[in-house]
Short mmCIF file of N, CA and C in Angstrom, two decimals:
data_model
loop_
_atom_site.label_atom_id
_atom_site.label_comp_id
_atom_site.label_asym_id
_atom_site.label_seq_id
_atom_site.Cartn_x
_atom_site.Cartn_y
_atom_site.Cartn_z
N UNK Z 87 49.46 -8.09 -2.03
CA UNK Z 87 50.13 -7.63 -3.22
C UNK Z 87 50.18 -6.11 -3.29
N UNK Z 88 48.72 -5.83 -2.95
CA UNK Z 88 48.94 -4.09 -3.25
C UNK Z 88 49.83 -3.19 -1.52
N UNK Z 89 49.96 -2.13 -2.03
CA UNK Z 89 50.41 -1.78 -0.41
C UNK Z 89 49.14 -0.61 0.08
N UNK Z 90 47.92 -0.75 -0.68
CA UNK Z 90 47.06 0.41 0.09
C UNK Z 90 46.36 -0.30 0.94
N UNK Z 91 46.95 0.60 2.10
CA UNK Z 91 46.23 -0.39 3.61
C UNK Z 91 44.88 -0.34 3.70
N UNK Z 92 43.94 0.25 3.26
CA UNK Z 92 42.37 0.68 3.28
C UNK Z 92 41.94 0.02 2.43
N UNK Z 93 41.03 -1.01 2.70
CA UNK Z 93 40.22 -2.01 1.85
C UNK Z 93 38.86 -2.00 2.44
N UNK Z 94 37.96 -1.89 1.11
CA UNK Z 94 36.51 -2.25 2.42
C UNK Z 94 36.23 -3.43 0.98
N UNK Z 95 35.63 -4.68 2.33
CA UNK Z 95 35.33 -5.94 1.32
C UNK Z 95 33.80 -6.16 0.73
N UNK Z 96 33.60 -6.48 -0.51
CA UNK Z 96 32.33 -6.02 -1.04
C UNK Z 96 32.32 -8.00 -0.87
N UNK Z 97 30.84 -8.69 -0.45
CA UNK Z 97 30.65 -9.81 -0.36
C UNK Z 97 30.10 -10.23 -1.62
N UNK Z 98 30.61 -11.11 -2.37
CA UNK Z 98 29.74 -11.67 -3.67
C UNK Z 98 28.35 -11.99 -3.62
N UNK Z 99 27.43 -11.58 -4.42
CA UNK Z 99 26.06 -12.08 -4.04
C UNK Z 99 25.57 -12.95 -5.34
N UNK Z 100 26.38 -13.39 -6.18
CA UNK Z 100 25.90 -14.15 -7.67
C UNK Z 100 25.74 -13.43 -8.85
N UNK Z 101 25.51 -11.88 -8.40
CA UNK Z 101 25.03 -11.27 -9.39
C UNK Z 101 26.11 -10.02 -9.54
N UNK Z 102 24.96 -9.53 -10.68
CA UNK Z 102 25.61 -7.87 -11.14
C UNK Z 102 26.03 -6.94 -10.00
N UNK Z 103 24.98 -7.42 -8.85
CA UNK Z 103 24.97 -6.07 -7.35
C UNK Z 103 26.61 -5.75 -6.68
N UNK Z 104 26.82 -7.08 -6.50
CA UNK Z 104 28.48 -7.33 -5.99
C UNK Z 104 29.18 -5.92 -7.06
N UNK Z 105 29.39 -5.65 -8.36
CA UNK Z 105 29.72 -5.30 -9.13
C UNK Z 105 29.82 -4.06 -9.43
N UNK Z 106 28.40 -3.06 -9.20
CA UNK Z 106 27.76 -2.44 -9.33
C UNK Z 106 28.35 -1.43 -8.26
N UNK Z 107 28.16 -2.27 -6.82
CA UNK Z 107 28.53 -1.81 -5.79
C UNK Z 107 29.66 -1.56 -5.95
N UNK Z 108 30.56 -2.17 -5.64
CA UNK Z 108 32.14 -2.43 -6.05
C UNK Z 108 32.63 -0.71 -6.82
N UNK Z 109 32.02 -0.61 -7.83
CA UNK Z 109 31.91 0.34 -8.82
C UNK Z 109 32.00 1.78 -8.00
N UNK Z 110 30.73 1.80 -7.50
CA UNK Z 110 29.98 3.17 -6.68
C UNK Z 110 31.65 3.34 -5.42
N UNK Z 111 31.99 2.32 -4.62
CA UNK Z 111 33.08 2.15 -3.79
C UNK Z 111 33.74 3.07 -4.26
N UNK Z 112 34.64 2.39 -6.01
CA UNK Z 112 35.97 3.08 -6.15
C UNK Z 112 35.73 4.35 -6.98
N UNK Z 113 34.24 5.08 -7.05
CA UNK Z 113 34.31 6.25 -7.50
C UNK Z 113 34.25 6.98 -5.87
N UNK Z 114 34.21 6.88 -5.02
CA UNK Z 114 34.24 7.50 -3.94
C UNK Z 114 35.57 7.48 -3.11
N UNK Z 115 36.77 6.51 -4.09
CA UNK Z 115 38.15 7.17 -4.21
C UNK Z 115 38.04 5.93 -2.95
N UNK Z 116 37.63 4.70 -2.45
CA UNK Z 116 38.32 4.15 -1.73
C UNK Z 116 38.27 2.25 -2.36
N UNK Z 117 39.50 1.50 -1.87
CA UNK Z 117 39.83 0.36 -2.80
C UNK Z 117 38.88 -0.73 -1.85
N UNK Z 118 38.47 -1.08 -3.02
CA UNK Z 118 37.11 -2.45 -2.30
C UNK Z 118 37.85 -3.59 -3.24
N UNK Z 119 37.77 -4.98 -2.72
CA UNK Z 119 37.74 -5.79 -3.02
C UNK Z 119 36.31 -6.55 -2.97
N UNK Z 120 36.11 -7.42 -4.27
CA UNK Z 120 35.04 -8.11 -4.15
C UNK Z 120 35.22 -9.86 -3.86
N UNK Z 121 34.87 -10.53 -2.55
CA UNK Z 121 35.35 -11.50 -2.18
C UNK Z 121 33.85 -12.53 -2.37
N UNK Z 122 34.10 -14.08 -2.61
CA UNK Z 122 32.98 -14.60 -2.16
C UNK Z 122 32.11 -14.87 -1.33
N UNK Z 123 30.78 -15.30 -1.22
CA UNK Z 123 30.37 -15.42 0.10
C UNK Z 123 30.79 -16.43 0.73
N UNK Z 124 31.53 -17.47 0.12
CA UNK Z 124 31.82 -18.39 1.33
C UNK Z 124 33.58 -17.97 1.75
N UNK Z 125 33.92 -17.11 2.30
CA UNK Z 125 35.34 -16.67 2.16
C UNK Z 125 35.29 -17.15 3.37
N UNK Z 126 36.83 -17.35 3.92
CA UNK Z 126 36.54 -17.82 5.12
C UNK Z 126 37.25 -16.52 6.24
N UNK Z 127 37.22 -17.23 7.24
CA UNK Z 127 37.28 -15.65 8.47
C UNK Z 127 38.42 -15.33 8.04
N UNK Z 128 39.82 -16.51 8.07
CA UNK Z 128 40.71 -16.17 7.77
C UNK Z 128 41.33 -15.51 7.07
N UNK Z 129 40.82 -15.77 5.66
CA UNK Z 129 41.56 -14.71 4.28
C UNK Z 129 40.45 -13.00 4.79
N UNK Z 130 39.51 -13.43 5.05
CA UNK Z 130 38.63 -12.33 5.72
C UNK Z 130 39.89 -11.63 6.62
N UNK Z 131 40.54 -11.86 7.15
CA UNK Z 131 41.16 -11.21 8.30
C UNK Z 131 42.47 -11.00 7.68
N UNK Z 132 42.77 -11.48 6.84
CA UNK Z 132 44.03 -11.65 6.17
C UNK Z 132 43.84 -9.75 5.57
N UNK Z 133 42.89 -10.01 4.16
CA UNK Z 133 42.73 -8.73 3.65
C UNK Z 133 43.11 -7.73 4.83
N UNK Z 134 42.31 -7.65 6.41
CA UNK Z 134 41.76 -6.52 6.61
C UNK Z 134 41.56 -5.65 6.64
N UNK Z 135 39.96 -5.63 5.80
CA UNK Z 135 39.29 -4.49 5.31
C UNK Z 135 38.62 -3.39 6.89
N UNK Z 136 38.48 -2.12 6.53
CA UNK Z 136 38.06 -1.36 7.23
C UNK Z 136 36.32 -1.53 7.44
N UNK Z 137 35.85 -2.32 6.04
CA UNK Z 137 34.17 -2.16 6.34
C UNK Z 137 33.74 -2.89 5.22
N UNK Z 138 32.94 -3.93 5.61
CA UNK Z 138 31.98 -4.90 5.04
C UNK Z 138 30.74 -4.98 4.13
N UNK Z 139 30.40 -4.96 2.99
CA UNK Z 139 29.80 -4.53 2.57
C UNK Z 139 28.63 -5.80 1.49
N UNK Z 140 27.54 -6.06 2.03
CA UNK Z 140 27.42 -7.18 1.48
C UNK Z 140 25.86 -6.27 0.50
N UNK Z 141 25.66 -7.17 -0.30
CA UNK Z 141 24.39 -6.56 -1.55
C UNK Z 141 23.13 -7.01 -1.19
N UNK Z 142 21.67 -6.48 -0.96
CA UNK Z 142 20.64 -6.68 -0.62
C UNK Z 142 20.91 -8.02 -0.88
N UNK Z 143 20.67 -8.53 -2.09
CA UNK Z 143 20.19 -9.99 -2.94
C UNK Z 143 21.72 -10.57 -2.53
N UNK Z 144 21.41 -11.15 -0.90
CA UNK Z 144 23.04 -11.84 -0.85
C UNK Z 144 22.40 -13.57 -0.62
N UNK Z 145 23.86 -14.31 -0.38
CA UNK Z 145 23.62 -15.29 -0.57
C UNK Z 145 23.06 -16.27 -0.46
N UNK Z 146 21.83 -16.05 0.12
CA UNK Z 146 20.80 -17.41 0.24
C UNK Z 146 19.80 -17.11 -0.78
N UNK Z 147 19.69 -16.23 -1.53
CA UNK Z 147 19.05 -16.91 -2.94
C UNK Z 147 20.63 -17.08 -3.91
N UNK Z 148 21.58 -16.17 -4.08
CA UNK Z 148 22.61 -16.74 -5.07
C UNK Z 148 23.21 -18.16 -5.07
N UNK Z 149 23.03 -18.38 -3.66
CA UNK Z 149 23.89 -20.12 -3.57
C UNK Z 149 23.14 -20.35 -2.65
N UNK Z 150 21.70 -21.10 -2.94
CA UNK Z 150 21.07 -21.76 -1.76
C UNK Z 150 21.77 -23.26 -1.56
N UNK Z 151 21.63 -23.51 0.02
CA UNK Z 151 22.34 -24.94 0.38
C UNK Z 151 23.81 -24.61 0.17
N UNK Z 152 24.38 -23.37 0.16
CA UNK Z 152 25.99 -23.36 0.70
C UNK Z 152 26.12 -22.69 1.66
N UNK Z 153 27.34 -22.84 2.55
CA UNK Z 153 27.61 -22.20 3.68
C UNK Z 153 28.51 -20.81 3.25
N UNK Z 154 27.89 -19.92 3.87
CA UNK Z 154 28.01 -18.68 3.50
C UNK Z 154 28.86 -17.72 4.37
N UNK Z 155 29.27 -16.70 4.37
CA UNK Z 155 30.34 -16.42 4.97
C UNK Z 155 30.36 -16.28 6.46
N UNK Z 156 31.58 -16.95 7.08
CA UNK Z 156 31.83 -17.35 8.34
C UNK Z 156 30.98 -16.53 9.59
N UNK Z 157 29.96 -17.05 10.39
CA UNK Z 157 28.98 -16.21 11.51
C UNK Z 157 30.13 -15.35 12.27
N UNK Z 158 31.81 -15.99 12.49
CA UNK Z 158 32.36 -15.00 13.21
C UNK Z 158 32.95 -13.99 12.58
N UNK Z 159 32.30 -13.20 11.32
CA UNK Z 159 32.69 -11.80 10.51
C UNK Z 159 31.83 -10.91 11.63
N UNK Z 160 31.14 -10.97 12.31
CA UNK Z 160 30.18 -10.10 13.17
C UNK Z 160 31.25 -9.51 14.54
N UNK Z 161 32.06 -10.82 14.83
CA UNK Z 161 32.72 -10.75 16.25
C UNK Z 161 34.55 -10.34 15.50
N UNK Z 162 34.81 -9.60 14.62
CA UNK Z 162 35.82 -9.19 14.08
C UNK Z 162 35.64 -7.29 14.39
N UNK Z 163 34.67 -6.79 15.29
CA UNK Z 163 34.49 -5.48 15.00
C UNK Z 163 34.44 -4.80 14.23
N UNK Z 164 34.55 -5.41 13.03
CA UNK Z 164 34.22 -4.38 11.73
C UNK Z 164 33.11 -4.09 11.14
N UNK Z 165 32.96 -2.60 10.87
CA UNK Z 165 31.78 -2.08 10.65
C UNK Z 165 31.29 -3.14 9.28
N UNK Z 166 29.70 -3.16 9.30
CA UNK Z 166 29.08 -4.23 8.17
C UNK Z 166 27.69 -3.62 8.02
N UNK Z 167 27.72 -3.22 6.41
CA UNK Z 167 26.48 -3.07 5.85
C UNK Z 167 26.04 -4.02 4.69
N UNK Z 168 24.16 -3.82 4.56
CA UNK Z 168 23.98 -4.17 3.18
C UNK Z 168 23.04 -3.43 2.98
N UNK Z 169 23.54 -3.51 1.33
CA UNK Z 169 23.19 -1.88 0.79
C UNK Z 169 22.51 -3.09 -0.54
N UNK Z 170 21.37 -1.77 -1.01
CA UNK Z 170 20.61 -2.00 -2.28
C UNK Z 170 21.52 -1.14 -3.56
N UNK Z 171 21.98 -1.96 -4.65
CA UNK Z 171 22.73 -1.21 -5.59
C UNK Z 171 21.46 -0.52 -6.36
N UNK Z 172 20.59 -0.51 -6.51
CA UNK Z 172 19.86 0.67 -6.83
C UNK Z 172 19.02 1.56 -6.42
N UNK Z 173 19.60 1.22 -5.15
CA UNK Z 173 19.43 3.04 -4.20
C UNK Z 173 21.23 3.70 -4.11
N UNK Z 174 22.02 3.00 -4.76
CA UNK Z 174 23.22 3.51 -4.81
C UNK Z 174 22.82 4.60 -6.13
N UNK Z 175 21.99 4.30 -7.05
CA UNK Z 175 21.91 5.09 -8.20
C UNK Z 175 21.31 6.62 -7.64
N UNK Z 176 20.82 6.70 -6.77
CA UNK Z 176 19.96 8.01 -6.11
C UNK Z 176 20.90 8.80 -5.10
N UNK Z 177 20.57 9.91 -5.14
CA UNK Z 177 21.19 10.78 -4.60
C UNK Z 177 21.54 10.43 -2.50
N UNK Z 178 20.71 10.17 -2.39
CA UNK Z 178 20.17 9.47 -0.83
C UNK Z 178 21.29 8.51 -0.60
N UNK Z 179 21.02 7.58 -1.98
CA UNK Z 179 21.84 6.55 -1.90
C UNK Z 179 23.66 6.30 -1.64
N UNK Z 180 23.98 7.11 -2.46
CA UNK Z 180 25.18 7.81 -2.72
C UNK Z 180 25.69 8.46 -1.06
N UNK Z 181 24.43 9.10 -0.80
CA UNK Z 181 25.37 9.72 0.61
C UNK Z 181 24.91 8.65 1.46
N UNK Z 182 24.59 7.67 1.65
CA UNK Z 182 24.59 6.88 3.12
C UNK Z 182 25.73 5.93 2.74
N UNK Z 183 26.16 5.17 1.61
CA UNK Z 183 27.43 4.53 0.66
C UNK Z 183 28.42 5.72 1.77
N UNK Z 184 28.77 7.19 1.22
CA UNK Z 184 29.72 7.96 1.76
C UNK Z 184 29.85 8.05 3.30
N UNK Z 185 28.62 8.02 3.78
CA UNK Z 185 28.47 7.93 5.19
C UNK Z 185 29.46 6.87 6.06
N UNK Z 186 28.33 5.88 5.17
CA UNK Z 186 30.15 4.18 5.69
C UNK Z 186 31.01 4.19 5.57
N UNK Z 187 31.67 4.58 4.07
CA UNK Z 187 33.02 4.81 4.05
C UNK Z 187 33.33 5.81 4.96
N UNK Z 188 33.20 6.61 4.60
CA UNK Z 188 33.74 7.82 5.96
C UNK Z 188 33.59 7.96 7.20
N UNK Z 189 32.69 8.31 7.24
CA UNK Z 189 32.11 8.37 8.82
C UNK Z 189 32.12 6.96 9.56
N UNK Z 190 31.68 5.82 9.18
CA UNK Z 190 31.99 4.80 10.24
C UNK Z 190 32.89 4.17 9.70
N UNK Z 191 33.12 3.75 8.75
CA UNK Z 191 34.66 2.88 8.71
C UNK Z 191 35.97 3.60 8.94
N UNK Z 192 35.89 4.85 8.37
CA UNK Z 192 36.84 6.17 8.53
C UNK Z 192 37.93 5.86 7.85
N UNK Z 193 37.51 5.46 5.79
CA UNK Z 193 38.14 5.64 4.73
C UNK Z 193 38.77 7.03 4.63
N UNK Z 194 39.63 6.81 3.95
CA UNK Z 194 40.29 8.72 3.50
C UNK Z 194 40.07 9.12 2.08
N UNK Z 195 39.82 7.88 1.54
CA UNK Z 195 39.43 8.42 0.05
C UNK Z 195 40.40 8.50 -0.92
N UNK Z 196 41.72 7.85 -0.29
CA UNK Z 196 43.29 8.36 -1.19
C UNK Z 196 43.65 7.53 -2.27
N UNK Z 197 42.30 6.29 -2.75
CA UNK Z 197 42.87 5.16 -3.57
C UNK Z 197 42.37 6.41 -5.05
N UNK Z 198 43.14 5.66 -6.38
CA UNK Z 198 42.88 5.93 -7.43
C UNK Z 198 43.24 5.29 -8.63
N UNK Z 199 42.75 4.92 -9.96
CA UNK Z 199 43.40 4.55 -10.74
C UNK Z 199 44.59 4.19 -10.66
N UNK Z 200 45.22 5.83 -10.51
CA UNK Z 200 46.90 5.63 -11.29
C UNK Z 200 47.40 5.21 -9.85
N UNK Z 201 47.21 5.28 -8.93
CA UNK Z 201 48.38 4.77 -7.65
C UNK Z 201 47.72 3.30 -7.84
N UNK Z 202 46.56 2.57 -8.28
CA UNK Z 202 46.62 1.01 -8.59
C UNK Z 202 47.39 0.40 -9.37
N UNK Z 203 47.85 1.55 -10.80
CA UNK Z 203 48.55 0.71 -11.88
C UNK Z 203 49.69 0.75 -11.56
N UNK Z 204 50.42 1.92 -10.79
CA UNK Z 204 51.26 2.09 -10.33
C UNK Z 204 51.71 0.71 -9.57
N UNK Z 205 51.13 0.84 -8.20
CA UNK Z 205 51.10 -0.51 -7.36
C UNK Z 205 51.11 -1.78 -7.70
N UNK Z 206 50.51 -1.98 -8.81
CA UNK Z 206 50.10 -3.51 -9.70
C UNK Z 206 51.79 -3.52 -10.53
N UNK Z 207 52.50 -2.36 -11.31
CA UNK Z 207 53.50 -2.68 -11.98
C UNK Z 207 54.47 -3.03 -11.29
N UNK Z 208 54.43 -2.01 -10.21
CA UNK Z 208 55.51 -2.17 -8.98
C UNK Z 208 55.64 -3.81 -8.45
N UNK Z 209 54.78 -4.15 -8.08
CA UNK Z 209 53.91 -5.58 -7.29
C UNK Z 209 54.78 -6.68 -8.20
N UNK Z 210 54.20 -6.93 -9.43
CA UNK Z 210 54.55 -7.34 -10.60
C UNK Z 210 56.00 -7.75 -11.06
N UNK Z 211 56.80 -6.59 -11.16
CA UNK Z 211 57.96 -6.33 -11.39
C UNK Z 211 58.89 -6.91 -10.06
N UNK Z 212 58.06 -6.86 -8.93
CA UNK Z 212 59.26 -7.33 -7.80
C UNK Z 212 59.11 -8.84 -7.48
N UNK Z 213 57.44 -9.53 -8.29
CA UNK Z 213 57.71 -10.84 -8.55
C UNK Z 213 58.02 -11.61 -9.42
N UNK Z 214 58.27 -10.89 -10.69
CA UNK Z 214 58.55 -11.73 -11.74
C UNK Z 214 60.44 -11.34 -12.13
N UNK Z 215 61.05 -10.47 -11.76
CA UNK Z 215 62.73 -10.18 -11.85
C UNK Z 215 62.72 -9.51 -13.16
N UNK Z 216 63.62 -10.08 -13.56
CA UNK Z 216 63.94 -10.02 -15.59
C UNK Z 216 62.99 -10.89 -16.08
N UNK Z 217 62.27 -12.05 -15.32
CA UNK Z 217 61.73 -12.76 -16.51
C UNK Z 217 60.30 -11.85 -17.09
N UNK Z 218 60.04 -12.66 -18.48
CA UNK Z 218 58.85 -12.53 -19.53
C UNK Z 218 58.01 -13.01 -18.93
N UNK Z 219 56.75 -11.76 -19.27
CA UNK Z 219 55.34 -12.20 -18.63
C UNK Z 219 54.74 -12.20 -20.06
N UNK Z 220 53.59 -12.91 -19.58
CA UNK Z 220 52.57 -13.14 -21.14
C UNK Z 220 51.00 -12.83 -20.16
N UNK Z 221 50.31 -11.77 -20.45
CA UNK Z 221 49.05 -11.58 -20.00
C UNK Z 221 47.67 -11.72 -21.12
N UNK Z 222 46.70 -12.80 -20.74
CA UNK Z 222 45.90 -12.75 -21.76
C UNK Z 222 44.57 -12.12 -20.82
N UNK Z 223 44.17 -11.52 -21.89
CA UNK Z 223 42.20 -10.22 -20.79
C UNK Z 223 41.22 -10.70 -21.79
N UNK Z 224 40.68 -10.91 -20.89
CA UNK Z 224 39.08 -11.25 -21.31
C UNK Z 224 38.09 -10.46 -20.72
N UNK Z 225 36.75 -9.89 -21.15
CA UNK Z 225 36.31 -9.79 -20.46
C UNK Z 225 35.58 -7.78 -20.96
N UNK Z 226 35.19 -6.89 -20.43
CA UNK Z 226 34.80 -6.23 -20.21
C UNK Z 226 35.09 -5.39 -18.93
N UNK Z 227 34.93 -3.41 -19.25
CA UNK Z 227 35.20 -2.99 -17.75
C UNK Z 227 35.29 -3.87 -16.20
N UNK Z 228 33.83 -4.25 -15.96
CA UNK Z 228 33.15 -4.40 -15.12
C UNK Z 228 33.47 -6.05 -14.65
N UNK Z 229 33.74 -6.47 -15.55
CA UNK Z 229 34.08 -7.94 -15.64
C UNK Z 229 35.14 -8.97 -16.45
N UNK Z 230 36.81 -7.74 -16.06
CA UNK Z 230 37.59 -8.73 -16.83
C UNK Z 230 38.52 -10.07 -15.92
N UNK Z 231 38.74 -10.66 -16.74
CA UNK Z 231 39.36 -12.03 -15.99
C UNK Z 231 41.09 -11.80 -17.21
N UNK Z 232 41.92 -12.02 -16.15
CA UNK Z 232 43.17 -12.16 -16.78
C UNK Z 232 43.67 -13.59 -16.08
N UNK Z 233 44.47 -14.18 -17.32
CA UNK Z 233 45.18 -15.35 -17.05
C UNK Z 233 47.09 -15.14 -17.08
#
């Protein structure tokens, strides 16, 4: 849907961390998506993201007894970390986050707000024609759901 080719994929872990993280991403100006852990290689490859990003607390305590994301994300060459979202709060933290994006995934940093809303109206507008949209939001910054 969107056209910014630079995605790094944040892995769901059940919790706030997925979120948090996610957060720290798009203040460092690059577009993360947050996907589940059981995604499969395919939509995995579909996105493709520049760099992997899964949350200390990942999925074998959030969903014990599910199969979790596909063993061949390793053999896709893409760079893959997991990071603690509260060493993202520390200064340390912050630059090894910048380190991945930049230095090994080799983000540019060019996503922002307004080229998303931009992209989303654009997106929008070339699937719906003349017709009426009806959008209902729920939800909070950090956690809205639209229908």
């Amino acid at each position: 849907m969107f056209m910014n080719n630079e995605v790094v994929v944040i892995i769901d872990s059940g919790d706030n961390n997925s979120l948090l993280t996610a957060r720290r991403v798009r203040e460092e100006k690059v577009y993360c998506r947050v996907l589940p852990c059981n995604t499969s290689i395919e939509v995995l490859k579909s996105v493709n993201p520049k760099g992997i990003i899964f949350t200390e607390k990942f999925a074998m305590e959030a969903y014990p007894g599910e199969q979790f994301i596909d063993p061949e994300t390793e053999k896709l060459g893409i760079p893959i970390i997991k990071v603690n979202p509260v060493e993202l709060e520390t200064p340390g933290g912050r630059d090894a986050l910048k380190k991945f994006l930049y230095g090994v995934c080799g983000c540019k940093g060019d996503w922002g707000m307004t080229s998303f809303i931009e992209q989303s109206v654009k997106a929008i507008k070339e699937k719906v024609g003349g017709e009426r949209v009806l959008c209902a939001l729920s939800g909070g910054v950090d956690s809205s759901v639209a229908a």
